[in-house]
XYZ file of C-alpha atoms in Angstrom:
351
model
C -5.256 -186.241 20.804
C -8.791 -187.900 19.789
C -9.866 -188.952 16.685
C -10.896 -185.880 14.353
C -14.539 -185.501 14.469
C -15.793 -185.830 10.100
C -16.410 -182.759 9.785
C -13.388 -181.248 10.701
C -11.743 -183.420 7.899
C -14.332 -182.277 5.366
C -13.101 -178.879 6.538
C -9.902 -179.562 6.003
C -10.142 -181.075 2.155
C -12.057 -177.605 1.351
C -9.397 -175.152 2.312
C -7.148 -177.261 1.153
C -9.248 -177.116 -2.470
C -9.630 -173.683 -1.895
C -5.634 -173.051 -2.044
C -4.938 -175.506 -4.909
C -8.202 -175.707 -6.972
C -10.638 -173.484 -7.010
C -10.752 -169.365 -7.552
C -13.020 -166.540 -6.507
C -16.575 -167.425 -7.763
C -16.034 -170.732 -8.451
C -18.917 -173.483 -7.406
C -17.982 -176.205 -4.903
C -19.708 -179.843 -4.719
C -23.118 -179.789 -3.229
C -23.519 -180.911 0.518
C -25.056 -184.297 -0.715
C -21.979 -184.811 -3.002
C -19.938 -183.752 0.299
C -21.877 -186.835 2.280
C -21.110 -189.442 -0.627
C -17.579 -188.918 -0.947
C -16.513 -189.007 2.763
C -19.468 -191.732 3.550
C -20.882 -188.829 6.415
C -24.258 -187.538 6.210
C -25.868 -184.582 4.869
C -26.222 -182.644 8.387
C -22.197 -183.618 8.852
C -21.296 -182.052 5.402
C -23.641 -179.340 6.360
C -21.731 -178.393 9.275
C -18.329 -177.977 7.691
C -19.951 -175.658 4.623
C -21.449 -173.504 7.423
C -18.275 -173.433 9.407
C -16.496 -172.199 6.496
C -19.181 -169.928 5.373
C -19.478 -168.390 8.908
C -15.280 -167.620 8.322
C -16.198 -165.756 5.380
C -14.261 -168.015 2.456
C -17.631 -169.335 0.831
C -21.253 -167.941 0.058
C -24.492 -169.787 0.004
C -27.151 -168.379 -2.753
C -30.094 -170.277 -1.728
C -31.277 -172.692 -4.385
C -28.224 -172.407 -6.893
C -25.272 -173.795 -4.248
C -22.398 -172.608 -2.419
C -19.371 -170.461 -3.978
C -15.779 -169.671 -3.553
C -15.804 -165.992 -1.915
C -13.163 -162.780 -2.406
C -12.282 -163.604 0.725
C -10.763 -166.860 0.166
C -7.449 -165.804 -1.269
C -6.893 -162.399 0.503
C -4.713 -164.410 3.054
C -2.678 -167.835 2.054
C -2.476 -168.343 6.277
C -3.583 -171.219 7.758
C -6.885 -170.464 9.774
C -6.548 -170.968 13.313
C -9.040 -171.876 15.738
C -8.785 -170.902 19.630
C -10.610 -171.807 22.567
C -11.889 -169.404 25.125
C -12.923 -170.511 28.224
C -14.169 -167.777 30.665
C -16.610 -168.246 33.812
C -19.920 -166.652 33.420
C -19.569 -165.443 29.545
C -23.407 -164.701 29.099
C -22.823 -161.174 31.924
C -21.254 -157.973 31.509
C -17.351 -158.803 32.030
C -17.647 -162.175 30.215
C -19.231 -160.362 26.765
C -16.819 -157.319 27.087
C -14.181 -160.101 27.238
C -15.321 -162.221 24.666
C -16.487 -159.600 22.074
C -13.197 -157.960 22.481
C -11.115 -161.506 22.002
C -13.221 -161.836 18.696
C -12.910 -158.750 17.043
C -9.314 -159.391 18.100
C -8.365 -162.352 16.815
C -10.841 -162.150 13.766
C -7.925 -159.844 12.396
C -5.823 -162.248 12.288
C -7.604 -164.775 10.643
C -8.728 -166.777 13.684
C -11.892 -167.533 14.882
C -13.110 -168.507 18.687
C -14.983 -171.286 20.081
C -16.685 -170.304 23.481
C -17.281 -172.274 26.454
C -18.002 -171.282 30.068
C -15.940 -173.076 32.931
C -18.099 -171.672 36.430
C -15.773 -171.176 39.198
C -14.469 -174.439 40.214
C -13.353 -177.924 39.066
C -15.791 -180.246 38.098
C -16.291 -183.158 35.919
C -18.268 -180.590 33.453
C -15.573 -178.490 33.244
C -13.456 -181.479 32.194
C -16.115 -182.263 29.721
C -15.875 -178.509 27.763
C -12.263 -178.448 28.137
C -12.131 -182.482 26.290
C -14.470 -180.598 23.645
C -12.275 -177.711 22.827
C -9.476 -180.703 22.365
C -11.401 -182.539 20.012
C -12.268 -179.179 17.898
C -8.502 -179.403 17.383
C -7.814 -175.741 18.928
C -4.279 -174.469 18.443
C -4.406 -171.960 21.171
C -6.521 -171.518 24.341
C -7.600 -168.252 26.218
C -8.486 -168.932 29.756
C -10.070 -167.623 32.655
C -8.408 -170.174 35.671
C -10.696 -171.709 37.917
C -10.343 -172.719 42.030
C -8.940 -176.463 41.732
C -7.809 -176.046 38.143
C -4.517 -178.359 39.235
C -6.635 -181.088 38.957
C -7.781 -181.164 35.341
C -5.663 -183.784 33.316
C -6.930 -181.862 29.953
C -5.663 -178.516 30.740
C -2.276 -179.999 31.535
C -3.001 -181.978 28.315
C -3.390 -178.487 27.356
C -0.024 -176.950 28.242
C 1.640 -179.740 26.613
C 0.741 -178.676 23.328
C -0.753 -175.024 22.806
C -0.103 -172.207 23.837
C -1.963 -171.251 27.200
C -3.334 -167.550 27.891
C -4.522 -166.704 31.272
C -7.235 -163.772 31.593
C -8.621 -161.346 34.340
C -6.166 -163.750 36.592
C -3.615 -166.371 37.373
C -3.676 -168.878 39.967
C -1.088 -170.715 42.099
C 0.483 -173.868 40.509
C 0.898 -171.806 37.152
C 2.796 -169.199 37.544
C 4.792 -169.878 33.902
C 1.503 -169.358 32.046
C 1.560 -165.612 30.939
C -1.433 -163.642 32.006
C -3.725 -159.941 31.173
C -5.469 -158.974 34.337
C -6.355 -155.815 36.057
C -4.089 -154.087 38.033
C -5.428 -155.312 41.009
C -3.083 -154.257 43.452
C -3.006 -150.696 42.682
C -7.047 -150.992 42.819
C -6.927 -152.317 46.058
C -4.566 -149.548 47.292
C -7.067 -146.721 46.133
C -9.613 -148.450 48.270
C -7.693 -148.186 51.047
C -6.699 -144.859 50.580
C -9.603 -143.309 50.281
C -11.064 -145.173 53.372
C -8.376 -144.013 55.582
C -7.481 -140.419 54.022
C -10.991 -139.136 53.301
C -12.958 -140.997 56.007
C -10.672 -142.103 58.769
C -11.405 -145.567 59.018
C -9.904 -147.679 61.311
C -10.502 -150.947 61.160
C -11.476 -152.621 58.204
C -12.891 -156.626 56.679
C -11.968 -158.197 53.521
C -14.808 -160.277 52.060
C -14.568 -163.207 49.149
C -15.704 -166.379 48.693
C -12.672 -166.969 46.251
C -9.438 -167.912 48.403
C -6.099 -166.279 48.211
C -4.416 -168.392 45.501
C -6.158 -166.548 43.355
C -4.274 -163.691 41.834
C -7.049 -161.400 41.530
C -7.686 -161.732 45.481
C -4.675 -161.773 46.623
C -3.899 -158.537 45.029
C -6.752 -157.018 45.913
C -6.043 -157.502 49.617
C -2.216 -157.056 49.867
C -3.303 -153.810 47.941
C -6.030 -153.138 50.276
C -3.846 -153.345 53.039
C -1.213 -151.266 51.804
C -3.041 -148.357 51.393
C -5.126 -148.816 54.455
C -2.307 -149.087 56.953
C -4.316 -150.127 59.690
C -6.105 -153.110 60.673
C -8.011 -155.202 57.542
C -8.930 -159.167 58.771
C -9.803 -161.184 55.873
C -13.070 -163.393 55.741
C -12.901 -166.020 52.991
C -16.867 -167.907 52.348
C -17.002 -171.072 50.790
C -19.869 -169.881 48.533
C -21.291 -166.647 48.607
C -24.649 -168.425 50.617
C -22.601 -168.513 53.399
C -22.509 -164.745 53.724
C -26.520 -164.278 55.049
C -25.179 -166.340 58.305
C -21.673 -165.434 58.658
C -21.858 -161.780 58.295
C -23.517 -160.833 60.801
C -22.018 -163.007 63.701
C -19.161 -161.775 62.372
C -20.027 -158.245 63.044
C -21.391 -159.104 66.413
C -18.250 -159.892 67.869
C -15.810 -157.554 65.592
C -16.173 -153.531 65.525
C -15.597 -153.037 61.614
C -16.201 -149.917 60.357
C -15.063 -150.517 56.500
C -16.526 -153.934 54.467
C -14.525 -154.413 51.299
C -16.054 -157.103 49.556
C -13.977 -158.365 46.616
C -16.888 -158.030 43.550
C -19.949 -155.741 43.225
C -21.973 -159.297 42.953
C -20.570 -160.280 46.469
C -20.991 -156.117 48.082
C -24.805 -156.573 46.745
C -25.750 -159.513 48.453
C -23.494 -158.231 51.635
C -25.517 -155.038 51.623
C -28.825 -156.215 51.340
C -27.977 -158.248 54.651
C -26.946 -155.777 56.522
C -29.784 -153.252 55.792
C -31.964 -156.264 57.149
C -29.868 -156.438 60.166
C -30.338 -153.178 60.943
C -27.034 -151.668 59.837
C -27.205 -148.034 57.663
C -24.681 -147.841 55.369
C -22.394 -145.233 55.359
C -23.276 -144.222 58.954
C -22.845 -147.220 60.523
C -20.387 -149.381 58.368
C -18.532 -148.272 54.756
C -18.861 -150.423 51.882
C -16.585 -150.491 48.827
C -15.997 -152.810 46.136
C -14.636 -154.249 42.749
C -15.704 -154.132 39.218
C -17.923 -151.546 38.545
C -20.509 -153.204 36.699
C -23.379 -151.186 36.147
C -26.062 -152.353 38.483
C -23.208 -149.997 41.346
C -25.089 -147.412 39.934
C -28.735 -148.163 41.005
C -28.028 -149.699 44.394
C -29.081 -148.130 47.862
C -26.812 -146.382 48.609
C -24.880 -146.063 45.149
C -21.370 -148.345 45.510
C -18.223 -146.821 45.504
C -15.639 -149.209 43.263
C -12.952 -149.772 41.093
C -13.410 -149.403 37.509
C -12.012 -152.642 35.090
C -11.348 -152.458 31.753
C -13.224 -155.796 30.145
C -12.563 -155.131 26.184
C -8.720 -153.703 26.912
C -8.152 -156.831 28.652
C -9.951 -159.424 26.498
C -7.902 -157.109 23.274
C -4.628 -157.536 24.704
C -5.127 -160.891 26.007
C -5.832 -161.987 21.801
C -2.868 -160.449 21.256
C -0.386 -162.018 23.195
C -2.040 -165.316 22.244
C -1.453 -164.176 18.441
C 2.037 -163.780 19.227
C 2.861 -166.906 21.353
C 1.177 -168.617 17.384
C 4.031 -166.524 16.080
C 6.275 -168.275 17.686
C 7.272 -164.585 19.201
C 8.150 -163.182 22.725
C 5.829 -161.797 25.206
C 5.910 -160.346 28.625
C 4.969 -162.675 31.565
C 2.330 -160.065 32.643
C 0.611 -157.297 31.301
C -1.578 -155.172 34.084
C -4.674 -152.953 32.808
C -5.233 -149.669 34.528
C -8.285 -149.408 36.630
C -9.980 -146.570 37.859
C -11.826 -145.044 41.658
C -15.187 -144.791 41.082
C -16.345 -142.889 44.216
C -20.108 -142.883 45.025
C -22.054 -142.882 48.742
C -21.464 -146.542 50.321
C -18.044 -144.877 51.250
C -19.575 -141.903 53.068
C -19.024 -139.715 50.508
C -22.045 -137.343 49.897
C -21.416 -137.174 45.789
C -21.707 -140.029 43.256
C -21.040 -140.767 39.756
């Protein structure tokens, strides 16, 4: 493991103080007398009384110092910080996930440190993953990305923490235990509904994540399952790709169902086929995944599959908690999703 950054050991010495010396109420040494007595300077001792302030155990009064807090001896546990590290935290599923991780794990007396890993391996996601290691996390929460195999932290990682997966797994780490949506049983109502209610006959899966993914994979085999007839697969190398592939694709193939694995992915794939002169329902079904809430404004609304962001992110905390505990968990743990039926399926009612 690297060095520990000054603060951290500044943060350290003050719980430790806070166990052994002080009480509720009492005052603790200035952030200039902080600076002197580990040789840092005042922005350095700064950070670790805001850290600590932020947890709740001490309270600033603005020109009279910084004070022991109630707080501070409610719980004699060591506070534990965990990474999470989810792709696109700043939308909808990443905040549902996150918020719901925090609340989470605030109950329990540890506290989260955010960063956001895209999609793929890259040298940047090495970089955020080498910064979680040097805040000296003791568990990580992650959302795997394509090529994670590569990254000598992670497996640095795995090594010595605990390791959450969240929203999916990926091939290569099938020990790690997961939360994710039950995908399969998502795809399946898909399916269903395409072939029970509408008839469909031949049907395209659309990502521009491949198959090793769990969430994809599931989504298909799914799919497939409750379509019983023909579904091809089209996997993109980046969603760009669709505005030329699509529609050569559907020059040469008679689909009448698109399944496109995210609402993000089914709103760019709609928009080019209204420019190519496709109607959707009449000539071509649309469904999709996620239901996040721009489904409900497009034209025509998108029929999709409900996820539950918070329920995951909560129960993904939890087994993280545990796995600190030194206690058992299930490999797996599935969230129920739920058919959200609107018009790109053909159906004339939407909610």
């Amino acid at each position: 493991m690297p060095p520990k950054p000054p603060y951290k050991i500044i943060i350290d010495f003050l719980r430790e103080e806070l166990k052994i010396r002080y009480s509720p109420g009492d005052k603790i040494p200035s952030e200039n007398e902080l600076a002197r007595m580990f040789g840092v300077s005042r922005m350095t001792a700064r950070k670790a009384v805001e850290k600590l302030v932020n947890e709740g155990l001490l309270v600033r009064i603005p020109g009279i110092g910084t004070f022991v807090s109630e707080v501070s001896k409610l719980s004699k546990d060591t506070i534990n910080y965990v990474g999470v590290a989810i792709g696109n935290v700043s939308d909808v599923r990443g905040q549902a996930m996150v918020s719901e991780i925090t609340k989470t794990l605030r109950n329990f007396s540890a506290y989260v440190i955010f960063t956001d890993v895209g999609r793929e391996f890259s040298e940047e996601l090495e970089r955020k993953l080498s910064y979680l290691m040097e805040e000296g996390i003791s568990g990580l929460i992650m959302s795997p990305v394509s090529g994670l195999e590569k990254s000598i932290i992670f497996k640095k990682f795995l090594e010595k923490i605990p390791v959450v997966f969240v929203d999916r797994t990926i091939s290569g780490f099938e020990d790690i235990p997961v939360v994710e949506s039950n995908n399969y049983h998502g795809g399946y109502l898909l399916g269903e509904h395409l072939r029970e209610v509408h008839n469909a006959e031949k049907a395209l899966f659309i990502t521009e994540e491949n198959t090793s993914m769990s969430s994809v994979r599931e989504r298909y085999e799914g799919f497939k399952k409750g379509f019983k007839r023909h579904v091809d697969i089209l996997e993109l190398n980046r969603v760009e790709d669709l505005k030329e592939i699509l529609p050569k694709v559907l020059e040469t193939e008679r689909y009448d169902s698109l399944f496109f694995c995210h609402d993000l992915l089914t709103l760019s794939g709609m928009f080019i086929l209204l420019r190519n002169g496709y109607r959707i329902p009449e000539d071509i079904k649309v469904v999709s995944f996620d239901d996040r809430i721009v489904t409900k404004y497009a034209f025509p609304k998108i029929t999709t599959v409900r996820q539950n962001f918070r329920e995951m992110g909560k129960v993904a905390a939890l087994f993280l908690i545990k796995l600190l505990r030194k206690e058992k968990i299930p490999k797996s743990e599935h969230i129920p999703v739920e058919l959200i039926i609107r018009e790109s399926c053909g159906c004339s009612f939407s909610t």
